[in-house]
């Protein structure tokens, strides 16, 4: 079976890419809810919980409003997930000795390497996605109090081209029809490449520990389902192991995800302050909102990550990438 053989790099990339596309399509609305809940400040809550946010989003923005930012995610999730999964396998193979199993420390080291590799794609992807996802939340705040003066979102957004476009509250139809490409172009023009990589430190703080928890945990859970040492775990066990390991790792690093979301949000709503880096963000959230603010969106994140990685492991189990390469005229790549 494909999963028992040495899987080639092109096959790993295809498996990871397909898993990312299928997973994102299924769970993106919950990811949008997570972003909006995390960006809410105490005393200025528009949404009570996940269900309330979904209902209000559909009512005010329609069904497709739940998929704001999905295009950029679907475009970049393929290389992002492919790099993550392929990098972990690469490091595991190089850390293993004579085909022997890895120690927990080496499994965590392999996961660490995978997390570092993926942020090259993850950071700009999350940066663009968050601007589009959070648009409806700011749009619901009819007036914003700035220095004692009430200002409408249209007037507020008009002061900054990037913010106006990303939040779809600009005065013209062109602003409302903005795309991630336009936001990226504005960021590159005004801030350079570092504009797309804002929040890189927080992304590393989230993704490196996530991978260090997820990959070793999945390996051990999946091993429990193996009938014998030489046999692979059944189909359903690979899926459940991916789901459980993914949700556990997601909740464990949720505080870092909250910090990343706050840092990467370009525009602010009523009484929402800016942050000067990770330390400043952590201290302000702790002081003004308390420690439980770092758990905002944890349930949503677990619901998003669990099926994403469950599906990814199933793709590896079935061997979709190997099948596609076998049917392709370029199947020599897998040799």
Coordinates of C-alpha atoms in Angstrom, one line a residue:
X1 CA 0.0 0.0 0.0
X2 CA 1.1 3.6 -0.7
X3 CA 1.3 4.6 2.9
X4 CA 3.6 1.8 3.7
X5 CA 6.1 2.8 1.0
X6 CA 8.6 5.6 0.8
X7 CA 6.5 8.5 -0.4
X8 CA 8.2 10.8 -2.9
X9 CA 8.4 14.5 -2.4
X10 CA 6.0 15.4 -5.3
X11 CA 3.4 13.0 -3.9
X12 CA 3.8 14.6 -0.4
X13 CA 3.2 18.0 -2.0
X14 CA 0.1 16.8 -3.8
X15 CA -1.3 15.1 -0.7
X16 CA -0.8 18.1 1.4
X17 CA -2.2 20.5 -1.2
X18 CA -5.4 18.5 -1.8
X19 CA -5.9 18.1 1.9
X20 CA -5.6 21.8 2.4
X21 CA -8.1 22.7 -0.3
X22 CA -10.7 20.2 0.8
X23 CA -10.3 21.1 4.5
X24 CA -10.4 24.9 4.0
X25 CA -13.5 24.6 1.9
X26 CA -15.3 22.7 4.6
X27 CA -14.3 24.7 7.7
X28 CA -13.5 28.3 6.4
X29 CA -16.8 29.8 7.9
X30 CA -15.7 28.6 11.3
X31 CA -12.2 30.1 10.7
X32 CA -13.9 33.5 9.9
X33 CA -15.8 33.3 13.1
X34 CA -12.6 32.6 15.0
X35 CA -10.9 35.7 13.6
X36 CA -13.9 38.0 14.5
X37 CA -14.2 36.6 18.0
X38 CA -10.5 37.0 18.6
X39 CA -10.6 40.6 17.5
X40 CA -13.5 41.6 19.8
X41 CA -12.5 43.7 22.8
X42 CA -14.2 43.5 26.2
X43 CA -17.2 45.8 26.5
X44 CA -17.5 46.1 22.7
X45 CA -18.7 42.6 21.7
X46 CA -20.8 42.4 18.6
X47 CA -21.0 38.6 18.7
X48 CA -21.9 36.5 21.8
X49 CA -20.5 33.2 20.6
X50 CA -19.7 31.1 17.5
X51 CA -23.3 30.4 16.5
X52 CA -24.3 34.0 17.1
X53 CA -21.5 35.2 14.8
X54 CA -22.4 32.7 12.1
X55 CA -26.1 33.8 12.2
X56 CA -25.3 37.5 12.1
X57 CA -22.8 37.1 9.3
X58 CA -25.3 35.3 7.1
X59 CA -28.0 37.8 7.9
X60 CA -25.9 40.9 7.1
X61 CA -23.5 39.6 4.5
X62 CA -25.2 36.6 3.0
X63 CA -24.0 33.0 2.7
X64 CA -20.9 33.9 0.7
X65 CA -20.0 36.5 3.4
X66 CA -18.9 33.5 5.5
X67 CA -16.2 32.8 2.8
X68 CA -14.6 36.3 2.8
X69 CA -10.9 35.7 2.4
X70 CA -11.3 32.1 1.3
X71 CA -9.8 32.8 -2.2
X72 CA -6.4 33.8 -0.7
X73 CA -6.5 30.8 1.6
X74 CA -7.4 28.4 -1.1
X75 CA -4.6 29.8 -3.3
X76 CA -1.9 29.6 -0.6
X77 CA -3.0 26.7 1.5
X78 CA -1.7 24.2 -1.0
X79 CA 2.0 25.3 -0.7
X80 CA 1.6 26.0 3.0
X81 CA 0.2 22.6 4.0
X82 CA 2.5 20.9 1.5
X83 CA 5.6 22.5 2.9
X84 CA 4.5 21.7 6.5
X85 CA 3.8 18.0 5.9
X86 CA 6.7 17.5 3.5
X87 CA 9.2 19.3 5.8
X88 CA 8.2 17.2 8.8
X89 CA 8.7 14.0 6.8
X90 CA 12.0 15.3 5.5
X91 CA 13.3 16.1 9.0
X92 CA 12.0 12.8 10.5
X93 CA 13.9 10.8 7.8
X94 CA 17.1 12.7 8.4
X95 CA 16.9 12.4 12.2
X96 CA 16.1 8.7 12.2
X97 CA 19.0 6.3 12.5
X98 CA 19.0 3.0 10.5
X99 CA 15.3 3.1 10.2
X100 CA 14.7 3.1 13.9
X101 CA 11.9 5.0 15.5
X102 CA 12.5 8.6 16.7
X103 CA 12.6 9.7 20.3
X104 CA 10.0 12.2 21.4
X105 CA 12.6 14.9 21.4
X106 CA 13.6 14.2 17.8
X107 CA 9.9 14.1 16.8
X108 CA 9.5 17.6 18.4
X109 CA 12.6 18.8 16.6
X110 CA 11.3 17.6 13.3
X111 CA 8.0 19.4 14.0
X112 CA 9.9 22.5 14.9
X113 CA 11.7 22.5 11.6
X114 CA 8.4 22.1 9.7
X115 CA 6.8 25.0 11.6
X116 CA 9.8 27.3 10.8
X117 CA 9.6 26.3 7.1
X118 CA 5.9 27.0 6.6
X119 CA 5.8 30.6 7.9
X120 CA 7.3 31.7 4.6
X121 CA 3.8 31.1 3.2
X122 CA 1.7 31.3 6.3
X123 CA 2.5 34.8 7.4
X124 CA 1.4 36.7 4.2
X125 CA -1.5 34.3 3.8
X126 CA -2.8 35.0 7.3
X127 CA -2.1 38.7 6.9
X128 CA -4.3 39.1 3.8
X129 CA -7.0 36.6 5.0
X130 CA -7.5 38.4 8.3
X131 CA -8.2 41.8 6.6
X132 CA -11.0 40.3 4.5
X133 CA -12.4 38.1 7.3
X134 CA -12.7 40.9 9.8
X135 CA -14.4 43.3 7.4
X136 CA -17.9 42.6 8.6
X137 CA -17.1 43.1 12.2
X138 CA -15.9 46.6 11.7
X139 CA -18.7 47.3 9.3
X140 CA -21.2 46.6 12.1
X141 CA -19.7 49.3 14.3
X142 CA -21.7 52.2 12.9
X143 CA -19.8 54.9 14.8
X144 CA -16.3 54.9 16.2
X145 CA -15.2 57.2 19.0
X146 CA -11.9 58.8 18.3
X147 CA -10.5 61.5 20.6
X148 CA -14.0 62.3 21.8
X149 CA -15.4 62.7 18.2
X150 CA -17.9 60.3 16.7
X151 CA -16.6 59.1 13.3
X152 CA -18.3 56.8 10.8
X153 CA -16.4 53.8 9.5
X154 CA -16.5 55.3 6.0
X155 CA -14.7 58.4 7.2
X156 CA -12.3 56.4 9.3
X157 CA -11.4 54.0 6.6
X158 CA -11.0 56.9 4.0
X159 CA -8.0 58.0 6.0
X160 CA -6.0 55.0 5.0
X161 CA -6.2 53.3 1.5
X162 CA -5.2 49.9 2.7
X163 CA -7.7 49.9 5.6
X164 CA -10.5 51.3 3.4
X165 CA -10.0 48.5 0.9
X166 CA -9.5 45.7 3.3
X167 CA -12.5 46.5 5.3
X168 CA -14.8 47.1 2.3
X169 CA -16.3 50.3 3.9
X170 CA -14.8 52.8 1.5
X171 CA -17.0 55.4 -0.2
X172 CA -16.8 53.8 -3.7
X173 CA -18.0 50.5 -5.3
X174 CA -14.3 49.8 -6.2
X175 CA -13.4 49.8 -2.5
X176 CA -16.2 47.4 -1.7
X177 CA -15.1 45.0 -4.5
X178 CA -11.5 44.8 -3.2
X179 CA -9.5 41.7 -3.5
X180 CA -6.5 40.2 -1.6
X181 CA -4.3 41.1 -4.6
X182 CA -5.2 44.8 -4.2
X183 CA -4.5 44.7 -0.4
X184 CA -1.1 43.0 -1.1
X185 CA -0.3 45.6 -3.7
X186 CA -1.1 48.5 -1.4
X187 CA 0.9 46.9 1.5
X188 CA 3.9 46.4 -0.8
X189 CA 3.6 50.0 -2.1
X190 CA 3.3 51.6 1.4
X191 CA 5.3 49.3 3.6
X192 CA 7.4 47.1 1.4
X193 CA 7.8 43.3 1.8
X194 CA 7.7 43.7 5.6
X195 CA 4.1 44.8 5.3
X196 CA 3.1 41.3 4.2
X197 CA 5.2 39.8 7.0
X198 CA 3.8 41.8 9.9
X199 CA 3.3 39.5 12.8
X200 CA 6.0 37.1 11.7
X201 CA 7.3 36.7 15.2
X202 CA 3.8 35.8 16.5
X203 CA 3.3 33.4 13.6
X204 CA 6.5 31.6 14.5
X205 CA 5.4 31.6 18.2
X206 CA 2.2 29.8 17.1
X207 CA 3.2 27.5 14.3
X208 CA 6.5 26.2 15.7
X209 CA 5.0 25.0 19.1
X210 CA 1.9 23.7 17.1
X211 CA 4.1 21.5 15.0
X212 CA 6.1 20.4 18.0
X213 CA 2.9 19.2 19.7
X214 CA 1.0 17.9 16.6
X215 CA 3.4 15.7 14.8
X216 CA 4.7 13.7 17.8
X217 CA 1.2 13.4 19.2
X218 CA -0.2 12.2 15.9
X219 CA 2.6 9.6 15.5
X220 CA 2.0 8.2 18.9
X221 CA -1.8 8.1 18.6
X222 CA -1.6 6.5 15.2
X223 CA 0.8 3.9 16.5
X224 CA -1.9 2.9 19.1
X225 CA -4.1 1.8 16.2
X226 CA -1.6 -0.4 14.4
X227 CA -2.6 -4.1 14.6
X228 CA 1.1 -5.0 14.6
X229 CA 4.4 -3.3 14.3
X230 CA 4.6 -4.0 10.6
X231 CA 1.0 -3.0 9.7
X232 CA -0.4 0.5 9.4
X233 CA -3.4 1.8 11.4
X234 CA -6.7 1.5 9.6
X235 CA -8.3 4.4 7.6
X236 CA -10.6 5.7 10.3
X237 CA -7.8 5.6 13.0
X238 CA -5.5 7.8 10.9
X239 CA -8.4 10.3 10.5
X240 CA -9.3 10.3 14.2
X241 CA -5.6 10.6 15.2
X242 CA -5.2 13.6 12.9
X243 CA -8.3 15.2 14.3
X244 CA -7.4 14.7 18.0
X245 CA -3.8 15.7 17.6
X246 CA -4.8 18.8 15.6
X247 CA -7.4 20.0 18.0
X248 CA -5.1 19.5 21.0
X249 CA -2.3 21.4 19.4
X250 CA -4.6 24.2 18.3
X251 CA -6.0 24.8 21.7
X252 CA -2.5 24.6 23.3
X253 CA -1.2 27.5 21.1
X254 CA -4.4 29.5 20.9
X255 CA -3.0 32.4 23.1
X256 CA -0.3 32.9 20.4
X257 CA -3.0 32.8 17.7
X258 CA -4.9 35.6 19.5
X259 CA -1.7 37.7 19.6
X260 CA -1.0 37.1 16.0
X261 CA -4.5 38.0 14.9
X262 CA -4.4 41.3 16.9
X263 CA -1.0 42.2 15.5
X264 CA -2.0 41.5 11.9
X265 CA -5.3 43.4 11.9
X266 CA -4.6 46.6 10.1
X267 CA -7.8 48.5 11.1
X268 CA -9.3 49.0 14.5
X269 CA -12.9 49.4 15.6
X270 CA -14.2 51.5 18.4
X271 CA -11.8 51.9 21.3
X272 CA -9.4 49.3 19.8
X273 CA -5.8 50.2 20.3
X274 CA -2.7 49.3 18.3
X275 CA 0.2 47.2 19.6
X276 CA 3.9 47.6 19.3
X277 CA 5.0 44.1 19.0
X278 CA 4.3 40.8 20.7
X279 CA 5.3 41.8 24.3
X280 CA 3.2 45.0 24.1
X281 CA 0.2 43.1 22.8
X282 CA 0.4 40.4 25.5
X283 CA 0.8 43.0 28.3
X284 CA -2.1 45.1 27.1
X285 CA -4.5 42.1 26.6
X286 CA -3.6 40.8 30.0
X287 CA -4.1 44.2 31.7
X288 CA -7.3 45.2 29.9
X289 CA -9.1 42.0 29.2
X290 CA -7.6 39.4 31.5
X291 CA -6.1 36.0 30.9
X292 CA -9.3 34.4 29.5
X293 CA -9.0 36.8 26.5
X294 CA -6.1 34.5 25.2
X295 CA -8.7 31.7 24.9
X296 CA -11.0 33.6 22.5
X297 CA -11.8 31.5 19.5
X298 CA -10.2 28.4 21.0
X299 CA -13.2 26.2 20.3
X300 CA -13.5 27.5 16.7
X301 CA -9.8 26.9 16.1
X302 CA -10.1 23.4 17.4
X303 CA -13.0 22.8 15.0
X304 CA -11.1 24.2 12.1
X305 CA -7.8 22.4 12.7
X306 CA -9.1 19.0 13.6
X307 CA -10.7 18.1 10.2
X308 CA -7.9 19.9 8.3
X309 CA -5.3 17.5 9.7
X310 CA -7.6 14.6 9.8
X311 CA -8.2 15.0 6.1
X312 CA -4.5 15.5 5.5
X313 CA -3.6 12.1 7.1
X314 CA -6.4 10.4 5.1
X315 CA -4.9 11.7 1.9
X316 CA -1.6 10.2 2.9
X317 CA -3.3 6.9 3.8
X318 CA -5.1 6.6 0.5
X319 CA -2.1 7.8 -1.5
X320 CA -3.9 10.4 -3.7
X321 CA -0.6 12.0 -4.7
X322 CA 0.9 8.7 -5.8
X323 CA -2.2 7.8 -7.8
X324 CA -2.1 11.2 -9.6
X325 CA 1.6 10.9 -10.4
X326 CA 1.1 7.3 -11.7
X327 CA -1.5 8.6 -14.2
X328 CA 0.6 11.6 -15.2
X329 CA 3.1 11.7 -18.0
X330 CA 5.4 13.2 -15.5
X331 CA 5.4 10.2 -13.2
X332 CA 9.1 9.9 -13.6
X333 CA 9.3 12.6 -11.0
X334 CA 8.3 10.1 -8.3
X335 CA 11.1 7.7 -9.2

